[in-house]
XYZ file of C-alpha atoms in Angstrom:
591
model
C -10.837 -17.314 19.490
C -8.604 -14.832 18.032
C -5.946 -15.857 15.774
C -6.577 -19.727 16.157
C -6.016 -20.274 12.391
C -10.092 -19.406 10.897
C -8.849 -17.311 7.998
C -5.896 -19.014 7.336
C -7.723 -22.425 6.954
C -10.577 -20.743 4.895
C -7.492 -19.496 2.776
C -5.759 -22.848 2.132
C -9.749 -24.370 0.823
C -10.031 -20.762 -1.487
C -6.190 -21.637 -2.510
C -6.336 -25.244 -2.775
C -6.055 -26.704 -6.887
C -8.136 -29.498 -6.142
C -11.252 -26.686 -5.206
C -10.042 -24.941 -8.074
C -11.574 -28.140 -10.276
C -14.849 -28.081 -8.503
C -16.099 -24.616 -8.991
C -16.804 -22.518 -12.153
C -16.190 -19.165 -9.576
C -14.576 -18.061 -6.168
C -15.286 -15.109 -4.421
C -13.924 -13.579 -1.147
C -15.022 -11.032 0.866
C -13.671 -9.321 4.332
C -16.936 -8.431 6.233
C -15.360 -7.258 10.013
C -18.134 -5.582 12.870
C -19.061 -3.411 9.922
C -21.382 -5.328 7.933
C -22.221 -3.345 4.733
C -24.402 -5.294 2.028
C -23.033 -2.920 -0.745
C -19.264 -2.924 0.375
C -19.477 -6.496 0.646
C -21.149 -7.191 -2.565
C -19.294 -4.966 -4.596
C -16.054 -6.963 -2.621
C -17.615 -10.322 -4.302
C -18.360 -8.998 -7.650
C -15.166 -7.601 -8.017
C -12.993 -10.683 -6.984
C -15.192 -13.138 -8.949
C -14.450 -10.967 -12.101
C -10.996 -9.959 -11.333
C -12.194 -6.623 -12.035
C -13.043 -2.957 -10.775
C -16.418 -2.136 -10.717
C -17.203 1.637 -10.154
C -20.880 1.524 -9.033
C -22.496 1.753 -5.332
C -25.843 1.019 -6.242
C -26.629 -2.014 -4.506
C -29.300 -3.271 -7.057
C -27.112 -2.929 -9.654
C -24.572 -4.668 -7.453
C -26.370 -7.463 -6.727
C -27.882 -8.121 -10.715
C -23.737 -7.948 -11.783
C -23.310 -10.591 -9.022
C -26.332 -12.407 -9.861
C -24.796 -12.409 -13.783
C -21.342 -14.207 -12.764
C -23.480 -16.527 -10.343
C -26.274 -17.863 -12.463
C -25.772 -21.078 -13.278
C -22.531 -21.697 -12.081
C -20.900 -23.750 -9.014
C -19.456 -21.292 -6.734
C -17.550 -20.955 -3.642
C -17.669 -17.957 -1.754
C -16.149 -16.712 1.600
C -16.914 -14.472 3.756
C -13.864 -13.804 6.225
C -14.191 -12.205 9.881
C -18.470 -12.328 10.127
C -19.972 -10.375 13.725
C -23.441 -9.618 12.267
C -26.518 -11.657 13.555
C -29.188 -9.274 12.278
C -31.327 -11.960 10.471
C -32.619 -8.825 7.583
C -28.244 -7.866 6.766
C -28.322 -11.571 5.489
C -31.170 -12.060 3.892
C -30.562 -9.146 1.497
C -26.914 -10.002 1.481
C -27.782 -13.516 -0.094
C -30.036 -12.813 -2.612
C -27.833 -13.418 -5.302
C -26.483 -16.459 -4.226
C -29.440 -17.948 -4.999
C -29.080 -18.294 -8.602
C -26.157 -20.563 -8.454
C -25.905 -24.389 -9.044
C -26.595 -26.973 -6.872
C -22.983 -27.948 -5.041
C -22.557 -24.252 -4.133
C -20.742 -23.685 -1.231
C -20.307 -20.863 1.332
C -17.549 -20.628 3.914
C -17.977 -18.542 6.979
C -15.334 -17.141 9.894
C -16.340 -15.924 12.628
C -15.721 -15.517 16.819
C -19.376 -15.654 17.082
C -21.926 -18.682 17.278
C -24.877 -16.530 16.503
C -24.338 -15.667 13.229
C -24.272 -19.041 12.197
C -27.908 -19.424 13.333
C -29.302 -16.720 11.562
C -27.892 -18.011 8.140
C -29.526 -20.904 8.516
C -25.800 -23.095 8.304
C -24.609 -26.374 8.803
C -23.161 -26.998 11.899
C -20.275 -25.327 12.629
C -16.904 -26.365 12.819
C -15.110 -25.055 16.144
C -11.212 -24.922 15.523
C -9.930 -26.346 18.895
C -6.494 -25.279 20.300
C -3.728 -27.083 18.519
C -2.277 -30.383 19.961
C 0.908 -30.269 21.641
C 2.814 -32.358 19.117
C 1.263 -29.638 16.382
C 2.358 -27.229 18.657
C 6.130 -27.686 18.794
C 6.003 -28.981 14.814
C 5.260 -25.136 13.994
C 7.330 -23.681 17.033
C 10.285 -25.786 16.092
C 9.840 -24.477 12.211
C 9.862 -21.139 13.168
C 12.151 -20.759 16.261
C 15.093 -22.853 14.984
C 14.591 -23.418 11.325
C 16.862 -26.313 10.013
C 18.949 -26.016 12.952
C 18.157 -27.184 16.202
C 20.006 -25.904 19.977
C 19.957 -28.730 22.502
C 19.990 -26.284 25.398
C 17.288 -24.377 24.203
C 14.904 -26.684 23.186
C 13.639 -27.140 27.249
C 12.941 -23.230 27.406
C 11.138 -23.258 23.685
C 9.249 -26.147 24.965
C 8.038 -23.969 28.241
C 7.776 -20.988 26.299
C 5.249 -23.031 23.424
C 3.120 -24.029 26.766
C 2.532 -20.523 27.347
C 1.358 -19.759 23.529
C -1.594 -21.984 24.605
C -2.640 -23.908 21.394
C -2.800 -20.398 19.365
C -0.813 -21.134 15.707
C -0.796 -17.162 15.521
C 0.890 -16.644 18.619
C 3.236 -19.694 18.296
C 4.547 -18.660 15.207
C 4.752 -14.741 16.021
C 7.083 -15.531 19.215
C 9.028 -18.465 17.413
C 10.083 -15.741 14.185
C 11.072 -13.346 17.110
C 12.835 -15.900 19.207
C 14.906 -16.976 15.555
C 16.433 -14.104 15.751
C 18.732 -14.531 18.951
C 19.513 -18.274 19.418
C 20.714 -17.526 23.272
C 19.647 -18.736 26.344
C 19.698 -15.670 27.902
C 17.344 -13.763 25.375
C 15.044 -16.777 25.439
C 15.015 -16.658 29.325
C 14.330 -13.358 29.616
C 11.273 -13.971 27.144
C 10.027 -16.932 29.139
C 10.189 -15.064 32.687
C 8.469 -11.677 31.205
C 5.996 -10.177 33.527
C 3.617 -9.726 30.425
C 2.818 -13.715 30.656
C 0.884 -12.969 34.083
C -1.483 -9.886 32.795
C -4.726 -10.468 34.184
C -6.770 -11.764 31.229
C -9.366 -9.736 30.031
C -12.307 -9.193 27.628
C -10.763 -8.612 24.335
C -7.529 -8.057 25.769
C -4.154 -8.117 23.518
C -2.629 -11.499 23.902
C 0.655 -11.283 25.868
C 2.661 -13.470 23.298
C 1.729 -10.805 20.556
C 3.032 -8.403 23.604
C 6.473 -9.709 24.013
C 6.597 -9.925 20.346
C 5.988 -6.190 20.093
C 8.142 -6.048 22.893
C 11.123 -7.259 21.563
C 11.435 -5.338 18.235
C 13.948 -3.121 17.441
C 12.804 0.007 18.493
C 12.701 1.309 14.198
C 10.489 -1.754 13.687
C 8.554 -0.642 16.925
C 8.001 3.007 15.539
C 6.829 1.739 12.023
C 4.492 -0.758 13.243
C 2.653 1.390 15.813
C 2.015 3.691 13.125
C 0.151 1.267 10.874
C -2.697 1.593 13.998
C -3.886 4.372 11.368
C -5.256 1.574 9.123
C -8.388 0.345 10.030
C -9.045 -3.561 10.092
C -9.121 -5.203 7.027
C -7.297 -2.594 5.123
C -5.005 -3.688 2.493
C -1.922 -1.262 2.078
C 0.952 -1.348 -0.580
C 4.025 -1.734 0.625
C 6.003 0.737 -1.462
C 3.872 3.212 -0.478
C 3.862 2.255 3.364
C 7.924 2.298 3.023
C 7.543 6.066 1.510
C 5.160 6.916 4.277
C 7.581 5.932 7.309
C 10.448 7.540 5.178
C 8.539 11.287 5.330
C 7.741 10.523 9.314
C 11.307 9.953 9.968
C 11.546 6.235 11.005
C 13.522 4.947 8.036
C 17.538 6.180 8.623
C 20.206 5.874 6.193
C 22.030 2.574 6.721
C 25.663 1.998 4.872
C 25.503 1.912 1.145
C 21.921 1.263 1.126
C 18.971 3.920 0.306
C 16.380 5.116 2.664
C 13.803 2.887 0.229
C 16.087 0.019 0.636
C 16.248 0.522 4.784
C 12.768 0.507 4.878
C 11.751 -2.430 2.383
C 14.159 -3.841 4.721
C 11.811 -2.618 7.954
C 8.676 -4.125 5.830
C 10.129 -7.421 5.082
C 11.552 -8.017 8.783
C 7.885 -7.234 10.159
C 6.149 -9.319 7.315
C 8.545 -12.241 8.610
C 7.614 -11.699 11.910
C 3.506 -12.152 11.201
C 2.954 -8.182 12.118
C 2.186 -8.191 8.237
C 0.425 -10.808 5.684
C -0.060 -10.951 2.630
C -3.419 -9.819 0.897
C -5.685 -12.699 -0.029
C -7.159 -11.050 -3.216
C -3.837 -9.604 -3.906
C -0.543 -10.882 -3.334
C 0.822 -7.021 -4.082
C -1.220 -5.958 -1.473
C -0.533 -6.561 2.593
C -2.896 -7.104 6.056
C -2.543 -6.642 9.390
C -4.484 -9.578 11.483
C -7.329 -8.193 13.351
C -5.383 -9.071 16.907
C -2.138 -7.062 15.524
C -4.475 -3.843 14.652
C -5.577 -4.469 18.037
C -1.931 -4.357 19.131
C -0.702 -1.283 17.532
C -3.528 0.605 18.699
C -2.743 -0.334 22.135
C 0.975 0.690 21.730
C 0.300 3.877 19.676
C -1.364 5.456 22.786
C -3.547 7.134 21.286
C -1.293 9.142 18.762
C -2.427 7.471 15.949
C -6.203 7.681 15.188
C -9.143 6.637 12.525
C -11.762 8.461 11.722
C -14.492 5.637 10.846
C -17.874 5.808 9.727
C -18.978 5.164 13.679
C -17.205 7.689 14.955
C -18.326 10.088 17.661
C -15.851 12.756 19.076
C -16.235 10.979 22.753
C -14.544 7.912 21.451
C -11.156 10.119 21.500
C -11.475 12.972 24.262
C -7.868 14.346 23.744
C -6.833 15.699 20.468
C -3.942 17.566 21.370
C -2.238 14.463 21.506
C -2.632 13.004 17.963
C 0.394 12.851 15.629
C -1.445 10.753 12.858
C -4.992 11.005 11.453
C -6.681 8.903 8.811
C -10.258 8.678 7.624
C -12.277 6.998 4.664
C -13.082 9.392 2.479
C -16.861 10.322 1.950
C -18.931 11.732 -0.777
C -18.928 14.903 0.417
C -16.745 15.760 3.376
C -17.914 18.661 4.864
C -15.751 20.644 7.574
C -17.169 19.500 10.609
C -15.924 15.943 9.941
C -12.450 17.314 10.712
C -13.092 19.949 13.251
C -11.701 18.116 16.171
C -8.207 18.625 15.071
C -8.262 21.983 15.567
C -6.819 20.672 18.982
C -3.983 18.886 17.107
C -1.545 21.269 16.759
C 0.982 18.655 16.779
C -0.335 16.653 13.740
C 2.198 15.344 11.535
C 0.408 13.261 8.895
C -3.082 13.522 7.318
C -4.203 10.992 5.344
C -7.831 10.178 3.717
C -7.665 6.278 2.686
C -10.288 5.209 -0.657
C -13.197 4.355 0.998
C -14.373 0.554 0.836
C -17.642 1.652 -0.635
C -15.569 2.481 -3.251
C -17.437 6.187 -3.897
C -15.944 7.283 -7.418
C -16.210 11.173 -7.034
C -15.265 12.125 -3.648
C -15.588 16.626 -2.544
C -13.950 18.055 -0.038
C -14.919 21.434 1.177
C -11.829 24.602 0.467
C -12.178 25.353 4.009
C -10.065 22.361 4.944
C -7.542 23.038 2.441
C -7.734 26.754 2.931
C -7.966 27.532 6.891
C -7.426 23.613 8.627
C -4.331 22.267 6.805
C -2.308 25.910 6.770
C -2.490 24.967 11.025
C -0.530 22.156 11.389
C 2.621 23.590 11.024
C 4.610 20.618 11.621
C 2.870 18.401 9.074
C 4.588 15.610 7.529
C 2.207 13.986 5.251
C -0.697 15.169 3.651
C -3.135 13.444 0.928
C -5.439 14.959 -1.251
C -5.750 12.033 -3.572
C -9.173 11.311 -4.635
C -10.999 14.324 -4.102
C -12.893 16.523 -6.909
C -10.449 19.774 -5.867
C -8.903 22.083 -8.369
C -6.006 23.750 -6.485
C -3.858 24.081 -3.548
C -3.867 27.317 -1.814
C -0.328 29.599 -1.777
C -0.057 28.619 1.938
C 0.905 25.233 1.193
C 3.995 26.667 1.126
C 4.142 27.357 4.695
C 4.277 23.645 5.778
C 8.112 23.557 6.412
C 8.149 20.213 7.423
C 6.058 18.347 4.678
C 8.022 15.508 3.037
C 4.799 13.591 1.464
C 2.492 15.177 -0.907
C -0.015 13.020 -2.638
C -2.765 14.585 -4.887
C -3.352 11.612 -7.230
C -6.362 11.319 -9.034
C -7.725 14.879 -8.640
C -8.779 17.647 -10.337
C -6.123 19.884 -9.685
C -4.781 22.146 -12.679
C -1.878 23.365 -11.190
C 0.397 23.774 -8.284
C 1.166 26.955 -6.656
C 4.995 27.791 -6.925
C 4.990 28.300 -3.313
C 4.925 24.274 -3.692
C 8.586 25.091 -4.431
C 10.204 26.249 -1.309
C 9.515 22.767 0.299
C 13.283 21.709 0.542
C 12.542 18.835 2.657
C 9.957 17.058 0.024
C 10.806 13.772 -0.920
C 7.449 12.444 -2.551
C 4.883 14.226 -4.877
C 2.465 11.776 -6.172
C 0.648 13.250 -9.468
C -0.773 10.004 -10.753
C -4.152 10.646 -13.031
C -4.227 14.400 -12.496
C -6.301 14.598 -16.563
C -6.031 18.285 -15.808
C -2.581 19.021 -15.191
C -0.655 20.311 -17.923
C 2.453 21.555 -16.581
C 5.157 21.494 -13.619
C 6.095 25.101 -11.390
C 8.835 26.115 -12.886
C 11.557 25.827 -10.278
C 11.472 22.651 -9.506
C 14.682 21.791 -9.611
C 14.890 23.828 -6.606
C 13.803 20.368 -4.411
C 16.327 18.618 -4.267
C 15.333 16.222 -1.230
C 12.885 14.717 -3.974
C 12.921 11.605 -4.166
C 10.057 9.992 -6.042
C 7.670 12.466 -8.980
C 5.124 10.197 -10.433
C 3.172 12.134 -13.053
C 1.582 8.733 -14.876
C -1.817 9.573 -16.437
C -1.347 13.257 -15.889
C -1.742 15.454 -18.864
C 1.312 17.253 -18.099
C 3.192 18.529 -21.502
C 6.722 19.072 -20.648
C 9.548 18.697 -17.272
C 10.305 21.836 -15.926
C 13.988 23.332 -16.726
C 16.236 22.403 -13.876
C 14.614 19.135 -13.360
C 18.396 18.042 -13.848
C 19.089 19.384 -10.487
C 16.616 16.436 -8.299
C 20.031 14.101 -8.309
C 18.192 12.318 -4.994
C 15.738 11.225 -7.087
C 15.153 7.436 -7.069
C 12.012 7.093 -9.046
C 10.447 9.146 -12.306
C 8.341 6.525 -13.642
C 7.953 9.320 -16.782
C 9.712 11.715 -18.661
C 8.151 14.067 -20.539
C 10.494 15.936 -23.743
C 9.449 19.561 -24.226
C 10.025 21.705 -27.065
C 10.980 24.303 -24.872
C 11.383 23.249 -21.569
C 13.842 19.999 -20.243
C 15.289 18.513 -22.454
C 16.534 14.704 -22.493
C 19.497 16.117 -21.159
C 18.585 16.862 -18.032
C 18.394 12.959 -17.171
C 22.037 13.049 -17.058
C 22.084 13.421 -13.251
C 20.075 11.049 -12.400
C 21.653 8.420 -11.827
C 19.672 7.044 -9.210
C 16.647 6.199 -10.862
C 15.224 2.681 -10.161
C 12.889 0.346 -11.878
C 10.961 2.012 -15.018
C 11.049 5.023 -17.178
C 8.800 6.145 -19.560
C 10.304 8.921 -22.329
C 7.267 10.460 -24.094
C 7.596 12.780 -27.181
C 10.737 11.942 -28.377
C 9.713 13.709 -31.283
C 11.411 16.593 -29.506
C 14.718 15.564 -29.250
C 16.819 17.752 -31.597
C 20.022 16.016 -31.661
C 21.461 12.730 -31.388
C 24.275 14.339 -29.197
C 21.055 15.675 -26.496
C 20.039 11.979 -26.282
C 23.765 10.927 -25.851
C 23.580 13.402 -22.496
C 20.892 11.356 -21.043
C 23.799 9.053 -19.966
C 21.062 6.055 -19.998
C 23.637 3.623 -20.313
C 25.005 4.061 -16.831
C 21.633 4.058 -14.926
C 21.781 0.358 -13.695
C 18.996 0.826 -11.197
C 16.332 0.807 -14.435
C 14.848 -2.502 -15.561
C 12.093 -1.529 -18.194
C 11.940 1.771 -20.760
C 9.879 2.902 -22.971
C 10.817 4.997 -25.751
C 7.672 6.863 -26.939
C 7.128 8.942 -30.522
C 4.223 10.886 -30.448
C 1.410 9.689 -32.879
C 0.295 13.184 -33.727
C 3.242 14.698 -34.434
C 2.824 17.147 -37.451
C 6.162 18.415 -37.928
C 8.076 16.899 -40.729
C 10.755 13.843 -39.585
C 14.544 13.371 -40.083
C 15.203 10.075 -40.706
C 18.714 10.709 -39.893
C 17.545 12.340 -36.981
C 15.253 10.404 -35.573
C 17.721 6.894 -36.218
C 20.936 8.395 -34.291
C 18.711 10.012 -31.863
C 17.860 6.052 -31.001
C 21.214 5.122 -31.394
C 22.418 7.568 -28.984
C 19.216 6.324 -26.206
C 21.265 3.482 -25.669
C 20.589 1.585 -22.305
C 22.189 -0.130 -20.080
C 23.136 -3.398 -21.066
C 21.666 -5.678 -18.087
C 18.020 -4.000 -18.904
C 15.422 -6.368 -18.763
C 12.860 -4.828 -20.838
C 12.863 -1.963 -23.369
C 9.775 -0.769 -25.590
C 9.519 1.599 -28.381
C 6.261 2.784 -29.579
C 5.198 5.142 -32.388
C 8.802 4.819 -34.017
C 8.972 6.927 -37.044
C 11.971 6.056 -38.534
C 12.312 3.587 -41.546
C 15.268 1.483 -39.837
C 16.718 0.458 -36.273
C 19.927 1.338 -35.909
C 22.523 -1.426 -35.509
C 22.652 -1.512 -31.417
C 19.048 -2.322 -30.802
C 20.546 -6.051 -31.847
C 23.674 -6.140 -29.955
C 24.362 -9.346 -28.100
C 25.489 -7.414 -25.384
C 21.765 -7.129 -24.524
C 21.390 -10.367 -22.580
C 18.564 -10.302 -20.344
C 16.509 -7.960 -22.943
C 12.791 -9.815 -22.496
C 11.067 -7.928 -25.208
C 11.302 -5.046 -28.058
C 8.369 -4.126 -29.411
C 7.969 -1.031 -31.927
C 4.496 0.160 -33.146
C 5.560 2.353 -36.344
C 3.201 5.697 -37.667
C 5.167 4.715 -40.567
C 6.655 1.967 -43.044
């Protein structure tokens, strides 16, 4: 049964120190309906090594596998199992077969056939919770430390109705916390979604109410996580921007949009809609039965293309709002032809694909003659594919607030790119061919977040002074001719890290004094970066006052400087004032 507690009590054996001591490696692996022997090996290899591995050839797969195996007590396990085709296991499990006697493999599933065809011990059958465990985890998550006499006789009614499910149980008790009344708790007891006919695969009606009950923000950014497919593994930061660009997060008091909606995240991780990643604690989950649900209350506005996909399985286009899809080697036109009937479509969004394919083409004609349709697009990504530029009508897309074209091949934007006033995000991460900004930038000033990491991009834009919204530039880059450290002056928003490259072109110490970084008490870590290569002859004076003048804010938790050129630190980089500074390191191209 759904949500009876399978994965969670695989995860607290994978977890648990004492298993830690009895095996040399631990692997786990999501395998869902969709059971793919190289998706699910590669899964394996890469969380026994704790490392990516770039490869989808399934021989060479399984010998990597075979490598961290041989030899060695392991525990694997694979999570969420519907397969009983007798040949998918057999070449899944060759590789197990090199490990040490004491092995172990742990297997979820709904289904009592699989465990036949791989040949297991007996299964265990996870039996509806007693009633004593029952109000234990109710009690914990309906009242906390506190308990309400005159509530406890409707929680008690209400737990009856959860019937033995730990999911359900502590879902309802985490939306129940929230208003200790009797009237709210009533009016959750005597709900007309308790007596639903049951049905085959049917959403249970305690995850129901819970949906029910949300505020109706929470309800808007929950159904539109029905555009991850099961299993996926999102990032919240990026979820947060995504709901910002689709309208969901509003300003509230003092606090930023990013701030309202980490808010939004954290109240629906609290409530169970979200979990963390098992692999990764960075990373988040929605339970299979909560996909379930928000593709039920997304009506059909949200959809995913996946790699079973026929165009009967969604007859009506015209009402889609939000597409996603893996992306494929080569995606050809026709896989997106159906939403020439989505006028309406507001975000489009190709996820990495869990075969992990390294080079990834998309056809121009989607760039060039689909995406210049949806005029009221919100959110488009690019990220991933082999393309080499956007065309001019980009511009033409009013409405878009989320650009994302990390890890292409684009060389450079079209200043059309410009004119989108309501942008808030442009994700540049890993663009190796990128060398430079448009040159009126600074004309977006909705922007929010530029992240230009890994791009090959040589100097900011003038103007870039002018983006005072902006909340995060993970990197600055000082040109000789165009920003200049200056133009951080403004920004006095920025959060979390900056990264100031070629500091070599800094002329003055009273430039760097303009960057105002000692008022910018959102940053926790800079780096302060001398080119290596520089050939121009150094100032000593220079280059020591232009440090001097850097100086940070004093509650920073981190500061770097590489590739400093300068024979001496000047006499702030050790002022006590610098309490909470964690480390200073400095990696000299001179003594």
């Amino acid at each position: 049964m759904g949500g009876i507690g399978k994965t969670t009590l695989a995860q607290m054996v994978y977890n648990d120190k004492r298993v830690n001591e009895l095996f040399d490696v631990k692997a786990w692996a999501y395998v869902s309906d969709d059971f793919n022997s190289i998706r699910i090996t590669k899964s394996l290899l890469e969380s026994a090594t704790a490392k990516p591995c770039d490869t989808m050839n399934l021989e060479l797969l399984q010998g990597g596998l075979k490598d961290t195996l041989n030899k060695k007590k392991f525990l694997v396990v694979l999570d969420d199992v519907w397969n009983e085709k007798l040949d998918s296991w057999n070449d899944l499990s060759i590789p197990f077969l090199v490990g040490s006697p004491g092995s172990k493999i742990i297997v979820t599933t709904r289904n009592e056939e699989v465990i036949s065809n791989m040949n297991a011990f007996p299964p265990n059958f996870l039996k509806e919770i007693s009633d004593e465990a029952c109000w234990s985890l109710f009690v914990h998550h309906a009242f906390g430390s506190q308990m309400h006499s005159d509530l406890i006789p409707i929680g008690r009614q209400i737990m009856n109705k959860c019937k033995g499910l730990p999911l359900a149980l502590k879902t309802l008790g985490r939306i129940l916390a929230s208003r200790l009344d009797t009237n709210y708790w009533n009016a959750i007891l005597n709900s007309n979604l308790w007596e639903m006919p049951p049905r085959k695969n049917a959403i249970l009606p305690s995850l129901r109410l819970s949906y029910h009950h949300l505020p109706s923000n929470l309800k808007r950014c929950f159904a539109y996580c029905s555009i991850f497919p099961k299993g996926y593994e999102f990032d919240k930061k990026n979820l947060v921007m995504l709901w910002m660009a689709e309208g969901f997060v509003q300003p509230l008091g003092k606090n930023s949009l990013e701030e309202v909606g980490e808010e939004y995240f954290s109240e629906l991780l609290s409530r169970s809609f979200f979990q963390e990643s098992v692999q990764d604690n960075n990373r988040y989950v929605m339970h299979d039965l909560f996909n379930d649900l928000a593709q039920s209350v997304s009506r059909k506005m949200c959809i995913h293309l996946g790699e079973n996909w026929e165009r009967g399985m969604h007859e009506n286009f015209e009402k889609v709002r939000h597409f996603s899809c893996f992306r494929s080697k080569y995606d050809v036109y026709r896989k997106f032809e159906s939403l020439n009937e989505a006028k309406w479509l507001r975000t489009f969004l190709p996820l990495a694909s869990p075969l992990g394919d390294e080079f990834c083409y998309l056809t121009k004609k989607v760039s060039c003659e689909l995406l210049p349709k949806f005029r009221f697009l919100r959110v488009l990504s690019l990220s991933g594919y082999c393309i080499s530029e956007l065309p001019d009508s980009i511009g033409n897309l009013k409405h878009l607030r989320y650009i994302n074209l990390s890890y292409t091949e684009i060389k450079s934007l079209p200043q059309s790119l410009c004119t989108q006033f309501n942008l808030q995000t442009l994700l540049l991460c890993n663009c190796d061919y990128l060398t430079e900004l448009p040159a009126e930038m600074g004309k977006l000033n909705n922007l929010r977040y530029l992240d230009i990491v890994g791009s090959a991009i040589q100097e900011m834009p003038l103007g870039l002074g002018n983006l005072v919204n902006l909340q995060m530039l993970p990197q600055f880059t000082v040109g000789s001719s165009g920003s200049s450290i200056g133009d951080l002056r403004n920004l006095m928003h920025l959060q979390s890290s900056l990264w100031i490259s070629r500091l070599e072109n800094v002329a003055s110490s009273w430039d760097a004094r303009r960057a105002n970084l000692h008022e910018k008490r959102g940053l926790k870590k800079l780096v302060f970066q001398w080119s290596t290569n520089s050939d121009e002859l150094i100032d000593e004076k220079v280059v020591t006052d232009v440090l001097e003048m850097l100086q940070p804010n004093p509650k920073l938790e981190n500061v770097k400087v590489n590739n400093y050129p300068g024979k001496r630190f000047p006499s702030s980089i050790g002022d006590p004032t610098f309490s909470i500074l964690i480390t200073l390191t400095s990696k000299a191209s001179k003594t």
